[in-house]
Amino acid sequence: FIVLPGTEGMAGYRDYRFHFVGFLKGLGFCLVGAVVIAGLWMTGQAVFLR
């Protein structure tokens, strides 16, 4: 774990809820992107591999 000089002991380092919410947001964005890409891929296969 890296701590920037001058930021030792900041309250934000122990704000686990903030980090968990950020994790969930990132997970949601990745899931949406994966579904879009998979949909495009499957549509392309259905159209071009008849």
Short mmCIF file of N, CA and C in Angstrom, two decimals:
data_model
loop_
_atom_site.label_atom_id
_atom_site.label_comp_id
_atom_site.label_asym_id
_atom_site.label_seq_id
_atom_site.Cartn_x
_atom_site.Cartn_y
_atom_site.Cartn_z
N PHE A 1 0.85 -1.18 0.00
CA PHE A 1 0.00 0.00 0.00
C PHE A 1 0.89 1.23 0.00
N ILE A 2 0.60 2.16 -0.88
CA ILE A 2 1.43 3.36 -1.01
C ILE A 2 0.72 4.54 -0.34
N VAL A 3 1.46 5.25 0.49
CA VAL A 3 0.95 6.46 1.14
C VAL A 3 1.79 7.63 0.65
N LEU A 4 1.14 8.64 0.11
CA LEU A 4 1.86 9.81 -0.37
C LEU A 4 2.42 10.59 0.80
N PRO A 5 3.62 11.16 0.65
CA PRO A 5 4.21 11.95 1.73
C PRO A 5 3.29 13.11 2.13
N GLY A 6 3.12 13.27 3.42
CA GLY A 6 2.27 14.34 3.93
C GLY A 6 0.81 13.95 4.12
N THR A 7 0.45 12.74 3.71
CA THR A 7 -0.95 12.31 3.84
C THR A 7 -1.11 11.18 4.85
N GLU A 8 -0.10 10.93 5.64
CA GLU A 8 -0.17 9.85 6.61
C GLU A 8 -1.30 10.11 7.61
N GLY A 9 -2.08 9.09 7.89
CA GLY A 9 -3.13 9.19 8.90
C GLY A 9 -4.39 9.91 8.47
N MET A 10 -4.55 10.19 7.19
CA MET A 10 -5.76 10.87 6.73
C MET A 10 -6.98 9.97 6.91
N ALA A 11 -8.11 10.59 7.19
CA ALA A 11 -9.34 9.83 7.44
C ALA A 11 -9.80 9.06 6.19
N GLY A 12 -9.49 9.57 5.02
CA GLY A 12 -9.92 8.92 3.78
C GLY A 12 -9.35 7.54 3.57
N TYR A 13 -8.22 7.26 4.18
CA TYR A 13 -7.62 5.94 4.02
C TYR A 13 -8.44 4.86 4.71
N ARG A 14 -9.23 5.23 5.69
CA ARG A 14 -10.04 4.26 6.42
C ARG A 14 -11.52 4.33 6.05
N ASP A 15 -11.85 5.06 5.00
CA ASP A 15 -13.24 5.19 4.56
C ASP A 15 -13.57 4.02 3.63
N TYR A 16 -13.87 2.89 4.22
CA TYR A 16 -14.08 1.67 3.45
C TYR A 16 -15.37 1.73 2.64
N ARG A 17 -16.38 2.44 3.12
CA ARG A 17 -17.64 2.55 2.39
C ARG A 17 -17.41 3.26 1.05
N PHE A 18 -16.62 4.32 1.04
CA PHE A 18 -16.31 5.05 -0.18
C PHE A 18 -15.64 4.13 -1.20
N HIS A 19 -14.68 3.35 -0.75
CA HIS A 19 -13.97 2.46 -1.66
C HIS A 19 -14.88 1.33 -2.15
N PHE A 20 -15.75 0.83 -1.30
CA PHE A 20 -16.66 -0.25 -1.71
C PHE A 20 -17.68 0.27 -2.72
N VAL A 21 -18.20 1.48 -2.52
CA VAL A 21 -19.14 2.07 -3.47
C VAL A 21 -18.44 2.30 -4.81
N GLY A 22 -17.21 2.76 -4.79
CA GLY A 22 -16.44 2.92 -6.02
C GLY A 22 -16.23 1.61 -6.73
N PHE A 23 -15.97 0.56 -5.97
CA PHE A 23 -15.82 -0.78 -6.53
C PHE A 23 -17.10 -1.22 -7.22
N LEU A 24 -18.25 -0.99 -6.57
CA LEU A 24 -19.53 -1.40 -7.16
C LEU A 24 -19.84 -0.61 -8.43
N LYS A 25 -19.51 0.68 -8.44
CA LYS A 25 -19.72 1.49 -9.64
C LYS A 25 -18.86 0.96 -10.79
N GLY A 26 -17.61 0.69 -10.52
CA GLY A 26 -16.72 0.16 -11.55
C GLY A 26 -17.18 -1.19 -12.05
N LEU A 27 -17.66 -2.02 -11.14
CA LEU A 27 -18.17 -3.33 -11.52
C LEU A 27 -19.38 -3.18 -12.44
N GLY A 28 -20.26 -2.24 -12.12
CA GLY A 28 -21.43 -1.99 -12.96
C GLY A 28 -21.05 -1.51 -14.35
N PHE A 29 -20.11 -0.57 -14.43
CA PHE A 29 -19.67 -0.07 -15.73
C PHE A 29 -19.05 -1.19 -16.57
N CYS A 30 -18.24 -2.02 -15.95
CA CYS A 30 -17.62 -3.14 -16.67
C CYS A 30 -18.66 -4.14 -17.14
N LEU A 31 -19.66 -4.40 -16.31
CA LEU A 31 -20.71 -5.33 -16.67
C LEU A 31 -21.51 -4.81 -17.87
N VAL A 32 -21.87 -3.54 -17.85
CA VAL A 32 -22.61 -2.95 -18.96
C VAL A 32 -21.77 -3.00 -20.24
N GLY A 33 -20.50 -2.65 -20.14
CA GLY A 33 -19.63 -2.70 -21.31
C GLY A 33 -19.48 -4.10 -21.86
N ALA A 34 -19.36 -5.08 -20.98
CA ALA A 34 -19.22 -6.47 -21.42
C ALA A 34 -20.48 -6.95 -22.12
N VAL A 35 -21.65 -6.56 -21.61
CA VAL A 35 -22.91 -6.97 -22.24
C VAL A 35 -23.04 -6.33 -23.62
N VAL A 36 -22.67 -5.07 -23.74
CA VAL A 36 -22.74 -4.39 -25.04
C VAL A 36 -21.81 -5.06 -26.05
N ILE A 37 -20.58 -5.32 -25.65
CA ILE A 37 -19.61 -5.95 -26.55
C ILE A 37 -20.06 -7.35 -26.92
N ALA A 38 -20.55 -8.12 -25.96
CA ALA A 38 -21.03 -9.47 -26.25
C ALA A 38 -22.22 -9.43 -27.20
N GLY A 39 -23.11 -8.47 -27.01
CA GLY A 39 -24.26 -8.34 -27.91
C GLY A 39 -23.83 -8.01 -29.33
N LEU A 40 -22.88 -7.09 -29.47
CA LEU A 40 -22.37 -6.76 -30.80
C LEU A 40 -21.69 -7.97 -31.44
N TRP A 41 -20.92 -8.69 -30.66
CA TRP A 41 -20.22 -9.87 -31.17
C TRP A 41 -21.20 -10.93 -31.64
N MET A 42 -22.21 -11.21 -30.84
CA MET A 42 -23.18 -12.24 -31.20
C MET A 42 -24.01 -11.82 -32.41
N THR A 43 -24.35 -10.53 -32.49
CA THR A 43 -25.08 -10.03 -33.66
C THR A 43 -24.22 -10.16 -34.91
N GLY A 44 -22.95 -9.81 -34.79
CA GLY A 44 -22.05 -9.95 -35.93
C GLY A 44 -21.91 -11.38 -36.39
N GLN A 45 -21.84 -12.31 -35.46
CA GLN A 45 -21.75 -13.72 -35.83
C GLN A 45 -23.03 -14.19 -36.50
N ALA A 46 -24.17 -13.75 -36.00
CA ALA A 46 -25.44 -14.17 -36.59
C ALA A 46 -25.61 -13.62 -38.00
N VAL A 47 -25.11 -12.42 -38.24
CA VAL A 47 -25.27 -11.80 -39.56
C VAL A 47 -24.27 -12.36 -40.56
N PHE A 48 -23.01 -12.50 -40.15
CA PHE A 48 -21.96 -12.87 -41.10
C PHE A 48 -21.72 -14.36 -41.23
N LEU A 49 -22.21 -15.16 -40.32
CA LEU A 49 -21.95 -16.60 -40.38
C LEU A 49 -23.23 -17.39 -40.65
N ARG A 50 -24.07 -16.87 -41.51
CA ARG A 50 -25.31 -17.57 -41.86
C ARG A 50 -25.03 -18.77 -42.68
#
